[in-house]
mmCIF file of C-alpha atoms in Angstrom:
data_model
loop_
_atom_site.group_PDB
_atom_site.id
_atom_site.type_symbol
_atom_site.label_atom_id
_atom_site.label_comp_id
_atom_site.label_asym_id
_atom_site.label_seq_id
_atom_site.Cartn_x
_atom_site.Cartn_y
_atom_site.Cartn_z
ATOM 1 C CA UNK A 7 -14.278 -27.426 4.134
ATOM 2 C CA UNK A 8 -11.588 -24.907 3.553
ATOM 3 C CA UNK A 9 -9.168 -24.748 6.380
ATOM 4 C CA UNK A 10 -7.281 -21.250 6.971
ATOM 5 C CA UNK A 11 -3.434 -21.522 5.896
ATOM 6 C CA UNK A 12 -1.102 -19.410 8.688
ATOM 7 C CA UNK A 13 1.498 -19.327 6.195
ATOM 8 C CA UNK A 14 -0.237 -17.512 3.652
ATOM 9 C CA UNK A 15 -1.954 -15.402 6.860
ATOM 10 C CA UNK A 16 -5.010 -16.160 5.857
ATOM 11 C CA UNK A 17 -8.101 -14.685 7.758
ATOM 12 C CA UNK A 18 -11.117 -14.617 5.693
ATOM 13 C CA UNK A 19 -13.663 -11.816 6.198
ATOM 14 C CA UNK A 20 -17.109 -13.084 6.873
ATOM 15 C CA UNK A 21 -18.933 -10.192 8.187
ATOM 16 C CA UNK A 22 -21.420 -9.152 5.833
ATOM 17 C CA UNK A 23 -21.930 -5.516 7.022
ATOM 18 C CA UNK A 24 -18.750 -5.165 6.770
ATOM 19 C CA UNK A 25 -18.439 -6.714 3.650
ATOM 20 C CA UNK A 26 -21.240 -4.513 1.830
ATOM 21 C CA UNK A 27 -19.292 -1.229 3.412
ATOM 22 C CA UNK A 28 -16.600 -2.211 1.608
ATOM 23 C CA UNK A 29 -17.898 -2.852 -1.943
ATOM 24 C CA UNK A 30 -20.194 0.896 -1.359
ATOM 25 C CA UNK A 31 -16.807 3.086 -0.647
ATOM 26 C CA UNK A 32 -16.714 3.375 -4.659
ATOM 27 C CA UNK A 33 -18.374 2.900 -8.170
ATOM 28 C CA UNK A 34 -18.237 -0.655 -9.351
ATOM 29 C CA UNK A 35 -20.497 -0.793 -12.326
ATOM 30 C CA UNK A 36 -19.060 -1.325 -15.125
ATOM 31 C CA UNK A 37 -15.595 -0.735 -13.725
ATOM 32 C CA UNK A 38 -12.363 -3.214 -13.809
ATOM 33 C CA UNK A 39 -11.906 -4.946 -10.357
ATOM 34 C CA UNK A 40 -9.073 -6.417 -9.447
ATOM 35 C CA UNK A 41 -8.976 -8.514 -5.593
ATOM 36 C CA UNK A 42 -6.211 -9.305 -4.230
ATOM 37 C CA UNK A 43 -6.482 -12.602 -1.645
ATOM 38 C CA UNK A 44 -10.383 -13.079 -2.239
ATOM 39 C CA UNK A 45 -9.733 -16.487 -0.206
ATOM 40 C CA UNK A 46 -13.419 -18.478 -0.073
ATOM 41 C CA UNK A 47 -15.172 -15.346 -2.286
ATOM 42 C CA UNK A 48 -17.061 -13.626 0.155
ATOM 43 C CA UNK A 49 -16.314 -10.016 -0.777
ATOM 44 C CA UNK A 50 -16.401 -11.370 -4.533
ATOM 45 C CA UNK A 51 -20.058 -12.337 -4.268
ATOM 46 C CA UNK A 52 -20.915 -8.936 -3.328
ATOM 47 C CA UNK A 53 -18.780 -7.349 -5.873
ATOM 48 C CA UNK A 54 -20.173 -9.158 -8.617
ATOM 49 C CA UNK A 55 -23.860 -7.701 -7.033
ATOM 50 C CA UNK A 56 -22.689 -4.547 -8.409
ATOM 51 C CA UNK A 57 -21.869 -5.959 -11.882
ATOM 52 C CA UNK A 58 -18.102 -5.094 -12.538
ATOM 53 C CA UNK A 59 -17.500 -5.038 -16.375
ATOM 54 C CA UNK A 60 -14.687 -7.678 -15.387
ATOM 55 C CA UNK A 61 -13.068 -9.213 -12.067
ATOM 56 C CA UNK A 62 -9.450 -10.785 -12.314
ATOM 57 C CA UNK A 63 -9.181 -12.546 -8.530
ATOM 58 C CA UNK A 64 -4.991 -13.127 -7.552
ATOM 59 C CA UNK A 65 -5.214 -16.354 -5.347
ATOM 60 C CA UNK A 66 -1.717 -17.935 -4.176
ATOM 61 C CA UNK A 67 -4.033 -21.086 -2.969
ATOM 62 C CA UNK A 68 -4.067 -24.046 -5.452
ATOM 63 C CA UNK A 69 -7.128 -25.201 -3.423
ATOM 64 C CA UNK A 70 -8.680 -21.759 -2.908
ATOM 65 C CA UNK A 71 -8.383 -21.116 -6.587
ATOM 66 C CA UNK A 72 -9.787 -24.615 -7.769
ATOM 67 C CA UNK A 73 -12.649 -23.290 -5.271
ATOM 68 C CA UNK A 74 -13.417 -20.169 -6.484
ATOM 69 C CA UNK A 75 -13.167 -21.493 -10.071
ATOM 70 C CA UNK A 76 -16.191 -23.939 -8.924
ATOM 71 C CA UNK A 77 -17.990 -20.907 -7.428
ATOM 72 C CA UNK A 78 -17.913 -18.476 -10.107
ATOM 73 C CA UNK A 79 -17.218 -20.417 -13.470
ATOM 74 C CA UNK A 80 -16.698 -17.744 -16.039
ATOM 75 C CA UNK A 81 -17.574 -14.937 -14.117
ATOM 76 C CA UNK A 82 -14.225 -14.335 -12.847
ATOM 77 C CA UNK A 83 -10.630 -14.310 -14.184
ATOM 78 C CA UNK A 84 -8.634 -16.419 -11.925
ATOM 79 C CA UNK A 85 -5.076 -16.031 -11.772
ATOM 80 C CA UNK A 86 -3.425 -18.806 -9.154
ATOM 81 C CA UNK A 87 0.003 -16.986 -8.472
ATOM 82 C CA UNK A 88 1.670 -14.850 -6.300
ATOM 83 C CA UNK A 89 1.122 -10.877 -6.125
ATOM 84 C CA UNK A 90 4.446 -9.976 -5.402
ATOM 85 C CA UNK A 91 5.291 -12.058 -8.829
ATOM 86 C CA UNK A 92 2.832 -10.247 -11.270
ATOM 87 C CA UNK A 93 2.813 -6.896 -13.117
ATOM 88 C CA UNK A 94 -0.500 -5.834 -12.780
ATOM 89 C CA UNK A 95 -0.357 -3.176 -15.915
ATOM 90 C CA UNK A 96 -0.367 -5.832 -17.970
ATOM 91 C CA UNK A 97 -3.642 -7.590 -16.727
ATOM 92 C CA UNK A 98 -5.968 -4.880 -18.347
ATOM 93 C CA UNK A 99 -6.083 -1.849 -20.620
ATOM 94 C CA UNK A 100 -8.751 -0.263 -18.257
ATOM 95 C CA UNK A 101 -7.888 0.725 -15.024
ATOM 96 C CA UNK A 102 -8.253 -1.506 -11.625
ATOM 97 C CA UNK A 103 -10.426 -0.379 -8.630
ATOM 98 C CA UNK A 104 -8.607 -2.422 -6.386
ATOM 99 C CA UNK A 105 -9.969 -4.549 -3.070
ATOM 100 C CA UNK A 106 -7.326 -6.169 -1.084
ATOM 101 C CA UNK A 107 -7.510 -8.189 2.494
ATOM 102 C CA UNK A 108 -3.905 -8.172 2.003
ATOM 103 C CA UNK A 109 -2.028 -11.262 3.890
ATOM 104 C CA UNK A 110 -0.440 -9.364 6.841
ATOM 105 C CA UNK A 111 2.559 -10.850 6.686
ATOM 106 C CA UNK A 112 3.147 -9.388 3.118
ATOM 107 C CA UNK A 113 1.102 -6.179 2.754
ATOM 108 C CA UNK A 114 3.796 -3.675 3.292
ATOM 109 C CA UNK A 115 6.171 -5.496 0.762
ATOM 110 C CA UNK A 116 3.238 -5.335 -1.737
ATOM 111 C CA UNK A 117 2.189 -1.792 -0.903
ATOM 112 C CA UNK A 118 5.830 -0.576 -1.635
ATOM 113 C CA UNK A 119 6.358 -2.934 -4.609
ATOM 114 C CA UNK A 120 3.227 -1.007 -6.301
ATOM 115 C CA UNK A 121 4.283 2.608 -5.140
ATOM 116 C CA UNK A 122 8.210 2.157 -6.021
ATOM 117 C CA UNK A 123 7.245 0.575 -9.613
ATOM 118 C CA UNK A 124 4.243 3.373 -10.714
ATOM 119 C CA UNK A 125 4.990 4.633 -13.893
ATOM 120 C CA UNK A 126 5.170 8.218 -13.111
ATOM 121 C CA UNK A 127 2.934 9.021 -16.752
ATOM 122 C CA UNK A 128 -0.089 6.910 -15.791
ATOM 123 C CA UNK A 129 -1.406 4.414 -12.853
ATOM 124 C CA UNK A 130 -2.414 1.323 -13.807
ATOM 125 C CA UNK A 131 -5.523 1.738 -10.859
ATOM 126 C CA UNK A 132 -7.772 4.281 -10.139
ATOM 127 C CA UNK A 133 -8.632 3.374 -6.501
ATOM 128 C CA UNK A 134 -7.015 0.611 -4.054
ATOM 129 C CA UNK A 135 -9.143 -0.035 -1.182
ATOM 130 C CA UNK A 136 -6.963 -2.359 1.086
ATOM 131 C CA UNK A 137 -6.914 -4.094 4.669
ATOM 132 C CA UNK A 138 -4.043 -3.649 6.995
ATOM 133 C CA UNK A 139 -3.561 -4.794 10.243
ATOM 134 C CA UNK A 140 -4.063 -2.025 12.276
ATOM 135 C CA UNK A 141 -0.890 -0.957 13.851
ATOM 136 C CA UNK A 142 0.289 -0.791 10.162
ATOM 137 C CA UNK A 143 -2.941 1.482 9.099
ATOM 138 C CA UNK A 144 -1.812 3.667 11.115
ATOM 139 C CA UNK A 145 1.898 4.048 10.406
ATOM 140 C CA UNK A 146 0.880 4.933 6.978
ATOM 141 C CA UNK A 147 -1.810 7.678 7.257
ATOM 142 C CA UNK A 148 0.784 8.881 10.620
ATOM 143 C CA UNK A 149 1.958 12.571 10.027
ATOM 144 C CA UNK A 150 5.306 14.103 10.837
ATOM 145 C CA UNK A 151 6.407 14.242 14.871
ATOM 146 C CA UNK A 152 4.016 11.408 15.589
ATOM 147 C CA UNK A 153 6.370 8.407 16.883
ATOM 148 C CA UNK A 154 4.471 6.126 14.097
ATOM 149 C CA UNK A 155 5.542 8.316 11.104
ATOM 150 C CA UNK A 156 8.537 6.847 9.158
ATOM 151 C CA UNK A 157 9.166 5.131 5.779
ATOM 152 C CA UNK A 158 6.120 3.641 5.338
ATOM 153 C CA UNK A 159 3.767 7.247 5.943
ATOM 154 C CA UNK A 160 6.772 8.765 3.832
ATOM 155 C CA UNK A 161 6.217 6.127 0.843
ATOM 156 C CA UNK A 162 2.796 5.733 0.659
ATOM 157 C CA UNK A 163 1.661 9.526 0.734
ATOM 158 C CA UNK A 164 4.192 10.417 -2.539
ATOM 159 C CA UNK A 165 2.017 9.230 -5.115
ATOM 160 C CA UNK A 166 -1.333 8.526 -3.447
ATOM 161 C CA UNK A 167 -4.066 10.461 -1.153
ATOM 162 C CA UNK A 168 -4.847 8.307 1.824
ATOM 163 C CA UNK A 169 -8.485 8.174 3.456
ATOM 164 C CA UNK A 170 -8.647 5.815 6.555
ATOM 165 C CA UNK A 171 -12.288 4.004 6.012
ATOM 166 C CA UNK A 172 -12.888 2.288 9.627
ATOM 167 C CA UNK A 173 -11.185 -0.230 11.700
ATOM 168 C CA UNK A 174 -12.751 -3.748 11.715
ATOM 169 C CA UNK A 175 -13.011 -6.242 14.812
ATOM 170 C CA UNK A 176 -10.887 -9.821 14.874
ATOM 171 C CA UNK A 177 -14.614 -11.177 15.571
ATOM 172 C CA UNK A 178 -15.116 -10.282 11.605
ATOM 173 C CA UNK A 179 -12.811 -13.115 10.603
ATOM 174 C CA UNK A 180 -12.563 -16.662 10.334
ATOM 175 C CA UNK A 181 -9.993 -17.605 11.903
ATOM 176 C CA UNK A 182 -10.218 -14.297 14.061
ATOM 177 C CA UNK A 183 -7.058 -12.583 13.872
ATOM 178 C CA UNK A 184 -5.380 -11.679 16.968
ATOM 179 C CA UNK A 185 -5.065 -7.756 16.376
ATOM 180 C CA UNK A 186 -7.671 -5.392 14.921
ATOM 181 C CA UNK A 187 -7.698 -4.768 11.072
ATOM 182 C CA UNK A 188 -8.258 -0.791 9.405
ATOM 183 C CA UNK A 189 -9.951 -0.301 5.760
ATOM 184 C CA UNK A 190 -7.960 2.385 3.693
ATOM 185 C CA UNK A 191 -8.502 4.159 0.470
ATOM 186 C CA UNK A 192 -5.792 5.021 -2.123
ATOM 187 C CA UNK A 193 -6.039 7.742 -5.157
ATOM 188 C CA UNK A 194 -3.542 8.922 -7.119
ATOM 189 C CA UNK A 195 -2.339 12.061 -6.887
ATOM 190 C CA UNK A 196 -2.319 14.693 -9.780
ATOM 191 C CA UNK A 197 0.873 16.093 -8.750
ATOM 192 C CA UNK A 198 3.676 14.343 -6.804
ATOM 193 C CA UNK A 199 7.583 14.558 -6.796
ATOM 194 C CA UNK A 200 9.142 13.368 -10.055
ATOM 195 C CA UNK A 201 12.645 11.139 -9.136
ATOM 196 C CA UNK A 202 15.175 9.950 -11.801
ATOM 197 C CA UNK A 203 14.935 6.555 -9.743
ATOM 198 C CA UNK A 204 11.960 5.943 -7.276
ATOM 199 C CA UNK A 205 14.406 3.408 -5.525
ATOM 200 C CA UNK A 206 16.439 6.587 -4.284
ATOM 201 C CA UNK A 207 13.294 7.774 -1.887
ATOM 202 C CA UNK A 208 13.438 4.068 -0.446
ATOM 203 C CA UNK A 209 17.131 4.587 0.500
ATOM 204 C CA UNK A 210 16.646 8.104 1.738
ATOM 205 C CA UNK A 211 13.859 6.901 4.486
ATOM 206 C CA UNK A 212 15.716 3.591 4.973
ATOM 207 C CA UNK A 213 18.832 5.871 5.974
ATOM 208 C CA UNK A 214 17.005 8.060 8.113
ATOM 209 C CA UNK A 215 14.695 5.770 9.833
ATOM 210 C CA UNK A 216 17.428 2.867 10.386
ATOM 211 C CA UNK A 217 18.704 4.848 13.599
ATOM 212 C CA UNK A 218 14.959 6.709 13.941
ATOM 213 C CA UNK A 219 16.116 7.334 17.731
ATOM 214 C CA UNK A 220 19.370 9.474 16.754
ATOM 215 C CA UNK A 221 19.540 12.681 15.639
ATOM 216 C CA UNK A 222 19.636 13.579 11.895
ATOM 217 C CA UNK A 223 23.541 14.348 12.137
ATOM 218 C CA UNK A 224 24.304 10.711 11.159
ATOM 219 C CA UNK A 225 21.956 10.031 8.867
ATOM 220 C CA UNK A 226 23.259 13.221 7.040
ATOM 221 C CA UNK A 227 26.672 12.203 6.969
ATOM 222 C CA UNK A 228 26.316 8.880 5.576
ATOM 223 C CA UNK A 229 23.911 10.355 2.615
ATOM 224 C CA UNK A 230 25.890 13.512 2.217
ATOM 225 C CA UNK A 231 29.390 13.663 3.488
ATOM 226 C CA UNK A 232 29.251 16.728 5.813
ATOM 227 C CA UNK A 233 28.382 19.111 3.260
ATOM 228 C CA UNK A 234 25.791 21.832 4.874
ATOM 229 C CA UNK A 235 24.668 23.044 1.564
ATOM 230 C CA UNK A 236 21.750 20.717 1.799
ATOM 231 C CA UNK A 237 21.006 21.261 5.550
ATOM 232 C CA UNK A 238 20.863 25.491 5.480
ATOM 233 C CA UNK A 239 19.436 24.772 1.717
ATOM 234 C CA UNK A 240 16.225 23.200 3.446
ATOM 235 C CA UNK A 241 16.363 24.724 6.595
ATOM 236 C CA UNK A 242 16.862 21.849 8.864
ATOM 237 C CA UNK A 243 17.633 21.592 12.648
ATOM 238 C CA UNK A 244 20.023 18.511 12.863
ATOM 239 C CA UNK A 245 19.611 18.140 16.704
ATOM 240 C CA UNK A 246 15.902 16.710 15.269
ATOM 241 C CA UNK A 247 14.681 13.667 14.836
ATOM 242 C CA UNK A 248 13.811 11.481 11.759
ATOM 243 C CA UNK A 249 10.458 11.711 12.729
ATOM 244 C CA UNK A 250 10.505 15.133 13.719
ATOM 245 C CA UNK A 251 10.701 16.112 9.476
ATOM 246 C CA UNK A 252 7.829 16.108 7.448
ATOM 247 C CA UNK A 253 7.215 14.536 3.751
ATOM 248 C CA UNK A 254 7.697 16.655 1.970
ATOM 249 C CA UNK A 255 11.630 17.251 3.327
ATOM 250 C CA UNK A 256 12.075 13.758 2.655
ATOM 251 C CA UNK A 257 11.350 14.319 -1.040
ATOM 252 C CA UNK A 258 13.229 17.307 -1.280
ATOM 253 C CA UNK A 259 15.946 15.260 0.195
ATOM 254 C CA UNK A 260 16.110 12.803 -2.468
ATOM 255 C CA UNK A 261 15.803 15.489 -5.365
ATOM 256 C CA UNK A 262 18.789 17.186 -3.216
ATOM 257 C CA UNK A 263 21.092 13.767 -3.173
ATOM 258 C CA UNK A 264 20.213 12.617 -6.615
ATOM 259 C CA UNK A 265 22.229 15.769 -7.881
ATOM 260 C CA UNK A 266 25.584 14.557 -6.370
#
């Protein structure tokens, strides 16, 4: 018997309801699939119902991966490494659909890694449908003045649309989790912000939400040494909060401080 590893935050989804919501949200058939942390293969088994054209499975567990190799055979690619260590473009010429019951411990760092890295010409996935713990859910599809928005909502929402699917009960997992978990679903966008470097969005909203409490005075300084060009340029109030500015400032931001 497979034993649940707490340092790889492992919590494998055995509800089958849930698990056959999750493989209808989108077209499989004949599609790419990629799944990120498939653990023991439950949500594989029903993904394969729906006869993928191909199914690369990322498992960091040496035993998990010796499992599912024993499950599947040759119905799967397996690759035993870590996500945070592979470039997915180069896994396929089609595009993924992507299913992810991301580690919580990790899912933000891979969420950003694949947002900061998108080649702005082409994605590499047509659809990510991912688990979050549910506190983080949240944060991301939060909207400007809500005391959740902040980097994350800021990140996420440049490049993708952002559907929240349902929340899901600890009593859906083995081991049960001690915090609910929400399903969300990622497109691309057609049109988004173009950056010279991605990387400067990151420092913008690490800037700003650093001191999220404080008004945007300081955060303003240290980004753009006083000058006011920017602040009546945009229209801002800087007795507000970092919260208190929508995306789409943020972005202008970062077009406005990668011309200094």
């Amino acid at each position: 018997m497979i034993k649940a590893k707490k340092s790889l935050g492992q919590n494998f989804l055995i509800d089958s309801n849930i698990l056959k919501k999750i493989v209808s949200i989108t077209e499989i058939k004949n599609k790419s699939v990629l799944e990120i942390g498939p653990g023991t293969g439950n949500l594989t088994e029903y993904i394969l119902k729906h006869h993928p054209k191909k199914i690369f499975l990322i498992e960091k567990d040496k035993n998990l991966a010796f499992l599912l190799k024993e499950k599947f055979k040759d119905k799967v690619h397996i690759i035993n490494d870590d996500v945070l260590k592979i470039n997915e473009k180069n896994l396929d010429n089609d595009k993924l659909i992507v299913f992810g019951n991301l580690p919580y411990n990790i899912s933000t760092e891979i969420l950003a890694k694949w947002i900061l890295n998108l080649n702005d010409k082409s994605f590499w996935f047509d659809e990510l449908i991912l688990m979050f713990q549910k506190e983080v859910a949240d944060r991301i599809v939060s909207r400007f003045n809500s005391s959740k928005f902040g980097r994350l909502s800021i990140l996420a929402n440049w490049k993708l649309n952002i559907n929240k699917i349902l929340d899901i009960k600890p009593t859906s997992f083995s081991p049960k989790p001690k915090v609910e978990s929400s399903l969300l679903l990622f497109r691309p966008k057609k049109n988004f912000y173009q950056f010279r470097n991605p990387r400067n969005l990151e420092k913008i909203t690490r800037i700003f939400f650093n001191q999220r409490r404080k008004k945007l005075k300081t955060p303003f300084k240290i980004l753009f040494n006083d000058n006011d060009y920017v602040v009546k340029k945009l229209k801002i109030d800087l007795n507000l909060r970092p919260h208190n500015l929508n995306q789409e400032i943020y972005y202008e931001l970062t077009k406005e401080y990668e011309k200094l």
